[in-house]
Amino acid sequence: MADSGSHNFTRKLQDLNPSTISIQSLSKWMLFNYKAAAQLVRTWTKEFMILKPERKLVFMYLANDVMQQSRKKGKDFINEWQKVLPGVYFNIFKTCGGIPKTTTEAARLGQIWQERGMFEASFITELNNALKGTYTPSAEEITPASTPRGSSRTLSTSGAEPAIPPTVTSLGEILVRLGEHLKEAEKLQAQLAALPPACFAASDSHPEVPAGVTADALEMAAQVCTRWLGRGTCEDADSAGCADARGGATSAGGLQEGAPAGQVRGQLACVRRNARG
């Protein structure tokens, strides 16, 4: 990896904080640069190993979010993290004994990954053993090799590793993306404005479909809400990855799957306030 790409990602990791927006933002950046999954995971691992114990859990939430969001498109990130997770879990065992929450959350994440078919049960058992100190990872699992095992990416003729492609390469690209973002925002705001006002009459005590609103209309409203939340505009909603880490099952935009009408309306009211603001 070129020094500029490695240092750029390292700075992003150092700036990472436990907020939903911070985790989701860096997760999306990593997903955009999926072709450099091996380099990204290797840098993530090196930083994780030297972190203060109280910072390790937010790194686990980031890894969880990236793997969860990428699993339907490919296994690049999952395969790379599988190479280093035993060492990561062993490191948690050695450094986080005084922080029970980190150990508990790490074990729960492993259970989620197994339930969703991301890793085999035998591998999760290996992680749990590392978390208890009864499994000793190999040196390569603790310190990732400079050339990832099984990597399909080739080195340049100069011997240097390929750089992580930058998220933005030029001012022109910035302007194009900004224009696309504004067009999408305007489209969603128009859709929100066209929804029946009763959709926004949030009430936890009345979860039934509000009078004058059909179930189809409420479903359409929920879809608009999900798309808006997926833009990261509503700070009151959990991201999919962070909700998964805390045990909640959410849709891609943060709306609870199978949510009652009252919750949908509450989310919509939140979205409408943000849209107007």
Short mmCIF file of C-alpha atoms in Angstrom, two decimals:
data_model
loop_
_atom_site.label_atom_id
_atom_site.label_comp_id
_atom_site.label_asym_id
_atom_site.label_seq_id
_atom_site.Cartn_x
_atom_site.Cartn_y
_atom_site.Cartn_z
CA MET A 1 0.00 0.00 0.00
CA ALA A 2 1.32 3.42 -0.87
CA ASP A 3 2.25 5.49 2.15
CA SER A 4 -0.37 8.16 1.39
CA GLY A 5 -3.22 5.65 1.30
CA SER A 6 -2.06 3.87 4.46
CA HIS A 7 -1.58 7.09 6.42
CA ASN A 8 -4.94 8.41 5.26
CA PHE A 9 -6.77 5.34 6.57
CA THR A 10 -4.74 5.35 9.79
CA ARG A 11 -5.83 8.95 10.44
CA LYS A 12 -9.45 7.98 9.84
CA LEU A 13 -9.12 5.13 12.35
CA GLN A 14 -7.57 7.46 14.91
CA ASP A 15 -10.49 9.86 14.48
CA LEU A 16 -13.10 7.08 14.83
CA ASN A 17 -15.50 7.52 17.75
CA PRO A 18 -18.41 5.39 19.11
CA SER A 19 -21.12 7.48 17.47
CA THR A 20 -23.33 5.91 14.82
CA ILE A 21 -22.39 8.58 12.27
CA SER A 22 -18.64 8.09 12.78
CA ILE A 23 -18.80 4.28 12.49
CA GLN A 24 -21.15 4.31 9.51
CA SER A 25 -19.18 6.98 7.68
CA LEU A 26 -15.86 5.12 7.90
CA SER A 27 -17.62 1.83 7.10
CA LYS A 28 -18.98 3.33 3.86
CA TRP A 29 -15.53 4.65 2.99
CA MET A 30 -14.04 1.17 3.43
CA LEU A 31 -16.82 -0.42 1.38
CA PHE A 32 -16.18 2.09 -1.40
CA ASN A 33 -12.54 0.96 -1.38
CA TYR A 34 -13.41 -2.75 -1.32
CA LYS A 35 -10.69 -3.59 -3.87
CA ALA A 36 -8.14 -2.78 -1.18
CA ALA A 37 -9.85 -4.96 1.45
CA ALA A 38 -6.64 -6.84 2.28
CA GLN A 39 -4.66 -3.67 2.93
CA LEU A 40 -7.48 -2.04 4.89
CA VAL A 41 -7.97 -5.03 7.19
CA ARG A 42 -4.23 -5.36 7.72
CA THR A 43 -3.96 -1.70 8.72
CA TRP A 44 -7.06 -2.04 10.94
CA THR A 45 -5.43 -5.02 12.69
CA LYS A 46 -2.11 -3.30 13.28
CA GLU A 47 -3.88 -0.30 14.79
CA PHE A 48 -6.15 -2.54 16.88
CA MET A 49 -3.18 -4.33 18.46
CA ILE A 50 -1.71 -1.08 19.83
CA LEU A 51 -5.00 0.54 20.90
CA LYS A 52 -5.83 1.39 24.47
CA PRO A 53 -8.26 -1.25 25.81
CA GLU A 54 -11.16 1.20 26.07
CA ARG A 55 -10.87 1.96 22.32
CA LYS A 56 -11.01 -1.62 21.06
CA LEU A 57 -14.78 -2.07 21.15
CA VAL A 58 -15.46 0.74 18.66
CA PHE A 59 -13.01 -0.95 16.25
CA MET A 60 -15.01 -4.17 16.64
CA TYR A 61 -18.22 -2.30 15.82
CA LEU A 62 -16.57 -0.92 12.69
CA ALA A 63 -15.43 -4.38 11.58
CA ASN A 64 -18.93 -5.74 12.23
CA ASP A 65 -20.56 -2.98 10.21
CA VAL A 66 -18.24 -3.45 7.22
CA MET A 67 -18.68 -7.24 7.17
CA GLN A 68 -22.45 -7.05 7.62
CA GLN A 69 -22.86 -4.48 4.85
CA SER A 70 -20.52 -6.24 2.42
CA ARG A 71 -21.62 -9.86 2.84
CA LYS A 72 -24.28 -9.78 0.12
CA LYS A 73 -21.90 -8.27 -2.43
CA GLY A 74 -18.85 -10.42 -1.80
CA LYS A 75 -16.67 -11.97 0.88
CA ASP A 76 -13.52 -9.89 0.40
CA PHE A 77 -13.69 -8.25 3.81
CA ILE A 78 -15.02 -11.35 5.58
CA ASN A 79 -12.21 -13.50 4.19
CA GLU A 80 -9.57 -10.96 5.22
CA TRP A 81 -10.92 -10.55 8.75
CA GLN A 82 -11.15 -14.32 9.15
CA LYS A 83 -7.37 -14.43 8.84
CA VAL A 84 -6.79 -12.07 11.77
CA LEU A 85 -9.80 -12.39 14.08
CA PRO A 86 -8.28 -15.20 16.22
CA GLY A 87 -5.36 -12.90 17.00
CA VAL A 88 -7.74 -10.01 17.61
CA TYR A 89 -9.81 -12.03 20.08
CA PHE A 90 -6.67 -13.27 21.82
CA ASN A 91 -5.53 -9.65 22.14
CA ILE A 92 -8.87 -8.76 23.74
CA PHE A 93 -8.30 -11.59 26.24
CA LYS A 94 -4.84 -10.25 27.12
CA THR A 95 -5.66 -6.54 27.30
CA CYS A 96 -9.34 -6.11 28.17
CA GLY A 97 -9.68 -8.19 31.32
CA GLY A 98 -10.73 -5.11 33.24
CA ILE A 99 -13.42 -4.18 30.70
CA PRO A 100 -16.07 -6.94 30.78
CA LYS A 101 -18.27 -5.18 28.22
CA THR A 102 -15.63 -5.53 25.50
CA THR A 103 -15.27 -9.26 26.10
CA THR A 104 -19.04 -9.77 26.27
CA GLU A 105 -19.67 -7.78 23.09
CA ALA A 106 -16.90 -9.61 21.22
CA ALA A 107 -18.48 -12.95 22.12
CA ARG A 108 -21.92 -11.71 21.09
CA LEU A 109 -20.64 -10.45 17.75
CA GLY A 110 -19.22 -13.91 17.09
CA GLN A 111 -22.63 -15.42 17.79
CA ILE A 112 -24.28 -12.97 15.37
CA TRP A 113 -21.75 -13.83 12.65
CA GLN A 114 -22.41 -17.54 13.11
CA GLU A 115 -26.20 -17.12 13.07
CA ARG A 116 -26.00 -15.16 9.83
CA GLY A 117 -23.77 -17.72 8.15
CA MET A 118 -20.77 -15.43 7.87
CA PHE A 119 -18.42 -17.87 9.61
CA GLU A 120 -18.55 -21.60 10.38
CA ALA A 121 -19.39 -22.73 13.92
CA SER A 122 -15.90 -24.24 14.28
CA PHE A 123 -14.31 -20.85 13.58
CA ILE A 124 -16.53 -19.10 16.15
CA THR A 125 -15.51 -21.77 18.68
CA GLU A 126 -11.92 -20.90 17.87
CA LEU A 127 -12.64 -17.22 18.53
CA ASN A 128 -14.36 -18.01 21.84
CA ASN A 129 -11.38 -20.11 22.90
CA ALA A 130 -9.02 -17.25 22.02
CA LEU A 131 -11.24 -14.93 24.06
CA LYS A 132 -10.82 -17.27 27.04
CA GLY A 133 -7.07 -17.68 26.50
CA THR A 134 -7.37 -21.41 25.74
CA TYR A 135 -6.38 -21.00 22.10
CA THR A 136 -3.06 -19.52 21.04
CA PRO A 137 -3.16 -17.93 17.59
CA SER A 138 -0.29 -18.30 15.15
CA ALA A 139 2.22 -15.49 14.72
CA GLU A 140 0.60 -14.57 11.41
CA GLU A 141 -2.81 -14.25 13.06
CA ILE A 142 -1.37 -11.91 15.66
CA THR A 143 0.79 -9.90 13.26
CA PRO A 144 -0.65 -9.96 9.71
CA ALA A 145 1.80 -10.79 6.95
CA SER A 146 2.88 -7.97 4.67
CA THR A 147 1.47 -9.95 1.74
CA PRO A 148 -1.99 -11.32 2.60
CA ARG A 149 -2.55 -15.04 2.14
CA GLY A 150 -4.70 -15.88 -0.82
CA SER A 151 -4.67 -12.34 -2.15
CA SER A 152 -5.56 -12.12 -5.83
CA ARG A 153 -4.10 -8.64 -6.18
CA THR A 154 -0.72 -8.36 -7.86
CA LEU A 155 2.14 -6.05 -7.01
CA SER A 156 3.32 -3.37 -9.37
CA THR A 157 6.58 -3.83 -11.25
CA SER A 158 8.30 -1.62 -8.70
CA GLY A 159 7.39 -4.04 -5.92
CA ALA A 160 5.16 -1.54 -4.15
CA GLU A 161 1.67 -2.58 -3.10
CA PRO A 162 -1.26 -0.94 -4.90
CA ALA A 163 -2.54 2.17 -3.18
CA ILE A 164 -6.04 2.43 -1.79
CA PRO A 165 -8.00 4.30 -4.45
CA PRO A 166 -8.93 7.71 -3.01
CA THR A 167 -12.59 8.36 -2.27
CA VAL A 168 -12.44 11.64 -4.17
CA THR A 169 -9.88 12.18 -6.95
CA SER A 170 -10.65 15.66 -8.22
CA LEU A 171 -12.67 18.81 -7.70
CA GLY A 172 -14.81 17.79 -10.67
CA GLU A 173 -15.73 14.53 -8.96
CA ILE A 174 -16.62 16.41 -5.78
CA LEU A 175 -18.99 18.64 -7.73
CA VAL A 176 -20.58 15.70 -9.55
CA ARG A 177 -21.17 13.84 -6.28
CA LEU A 178 -22.53 16.93 -4.59
CA GLY A 179 -24.98 17.41 -7.46
CA GLU A 180 -26.13 13.80 -7.22
CA HIS A 181 -26.55 14.12 -3.46
CA LEU A 182 -28.66 17.28 -3.79
CA LYS A 183 -30.85 15.73 -6.50
CA GLU A 184 -31.49 12.68 -4.33
CA ALA A 185 -32.28 14.88 -1.32
CA GLU A 186 -34.72 16.98 -3.34
CA LYS A 187 -36.41 13.84 -4.69
CA LEU A 188 -36.85 12.36 -1.21
CA GLN A 189 -38.10 15.65 0.22
CA ALA A 190 -40.73 15.79 -2.54
CA GLN A 191 -41.82 12.26 -1.73
CA LEU A 192 -42.05 13.12 1.96
CA ALA A 193 -44.15 16.18 1.18
CA ALA A 194 -46.53 14.06 -0.89
CA LEU A 195 -47.22 11.59 1.92
CA PRO A 196 -50.56 11.79 3.79
CA PRO A 197 -50.13 14.01 6.88
CA ALA A 198 -51.62 11.28 9.08
CA CYS A 199 -48.50 9.18 8.43
CA PHE A 200 -46.59 11.56 10.70
CA ALA A 201 -49.03 11.42 13.63
CA ALA A 202 -46.63 9.46 15.82
CA SER A 203 -48.13 7.83 18.91
CA ASP A 204 -46.60 4.96 20.85
CA SER A 205 -49.98 4.24 22.47
CA HIS A 206 -51.76 3.87 19.11
CA PRO A 207 -49.66 1.50 16.96
CA GLU A 208 -52.52 0.75 14.54
CA VAL A 209 -52.65 2.19 11.03
CA PRO A 210 -54.00 5.77 11.38
CA ALA A 211 -57.44 6.61 10.04
CA GLY A 212 -57.50 7.66 6.40
CA VAL A 213 -54.17 6.00 5.60
CA THR A 214 -54.06 2.67 3.78
CA ALA A 215 -51.55 -0.01 4.71
CA ASP A 216 -49.99 0.40 1.25
CA ALA A 217 -49.51 4.12 1.83
CA LEU A 218 -47.89 3.48 5.20
CA GLU A 219 -45.58 0.89 3.63
CA MET A 220 -44.59 3.39 0.95
CA ALA A 221 -43.96 5.94 3.68
CA ALA A 222 -41.76 3.44 5.51
CA GLN A 223 -39.74 2.87 2.34
CA VAL A 224 -39.19 6.60 1.90
CA CYS A 225 -38.19 6.81 5.56
CA THR A 226 -35.71 3.95 5.15
CA ARG A 227 -34.11 5.58 2.11
CA TRP A 228 -33.81 8.90 3.93
CA LEU A 229 -32.28 7.31 7.02
CA GLY A 230 -29.86 5.45 4.78
CA ARG A 231 -28.42 8.82 3.82
CA GLY A 232 -27.27 9.28 7.43
CA THR A 233 -29.43 12.40 7.86
CA CYS A 234 -31.35 11.46 10.98
CA GLU A 235 -29.05 11.27 13.99
CA ASP A 236 -31.78 9.72 16.12
CA ALA A 237 -31.76 6.46 14.15
CA ASP A 238 -29.27 3.63 14.64
CA SER A 239 -27.20 2.43 11.71
CA ALA A 240 -27.68 -1.16 10.59
CA GLY A 241 -24.25 -2.28 11.71
CA CYS A 242 -24.40 -0.66 15.15
CA ALA A 243 -27.90 -1.96 15.77
CA ASP A 244 -26.73 -5.46 14.86
CA ALA A 245 -23.86 -5.12 17.30
CA ARG A 246 -26.34 -4.26 20.03
CA GLY A 247 -28.64 -7.12 19.13
CA GLY A 248 -31.27 -5.27 17.06
CA ALA A 249 -32.36 -6.42 13.60
CA THR A 250 -32.79 -3.47 11.30
CA SER A 251 -33.25 -2.78 7.65
CA ALA A 252 -30.51 -1.09 5.64
CA GLY A 253 -31.75 2.35 6.58
CA GLY A 254 -32.16 1.78 10.31
CA LEU A 255 -35.94 1.07 10.44
CA GLN A 256 -36.86 -2.00 12.49
CA GLU A 257 -38.03 -4.90 10.31
CA GLY A 258 -41.70 -5.59 10.94
CA ALA A 259 -42.02 -2.37 12.91
CA PRO A 260 -45.56 -1.45 14.02
CA ALA A 261 -47.27 1.53 12.47
CA GLY A 262 -46.64 3.66 15.56
CA GLN A 263 -42.88 3.18 15.28
CA VAL A 264 -42.93 3.83 11.54
CA ARG A 265 -44.80 7.08 12.14
CA GLY A 266 -42.35 8.06 14.85
CA GLN A 267 -39.41 7.47 12.51
CA LEU A 268 -41.19 9.42 9.76
CA ALA A 269 -41.82 12.35 12.07
CA CYS A 270 -38.12 12.40 12.93
CA VAL A 271 -37.19 12.26 9.24
CA ARG A 272 -39.60 15.06 8.33
CA ARG A 273 -38.13 17.32 11.01
CA ASN A 274 -34.62 16.70 9.63
CA ALA A 275 -35.80 17.17 6.04
CA ARG A 276 -37.29 20.54 6.88
CA GLY A 277 -34.24 21.55 8.87
#
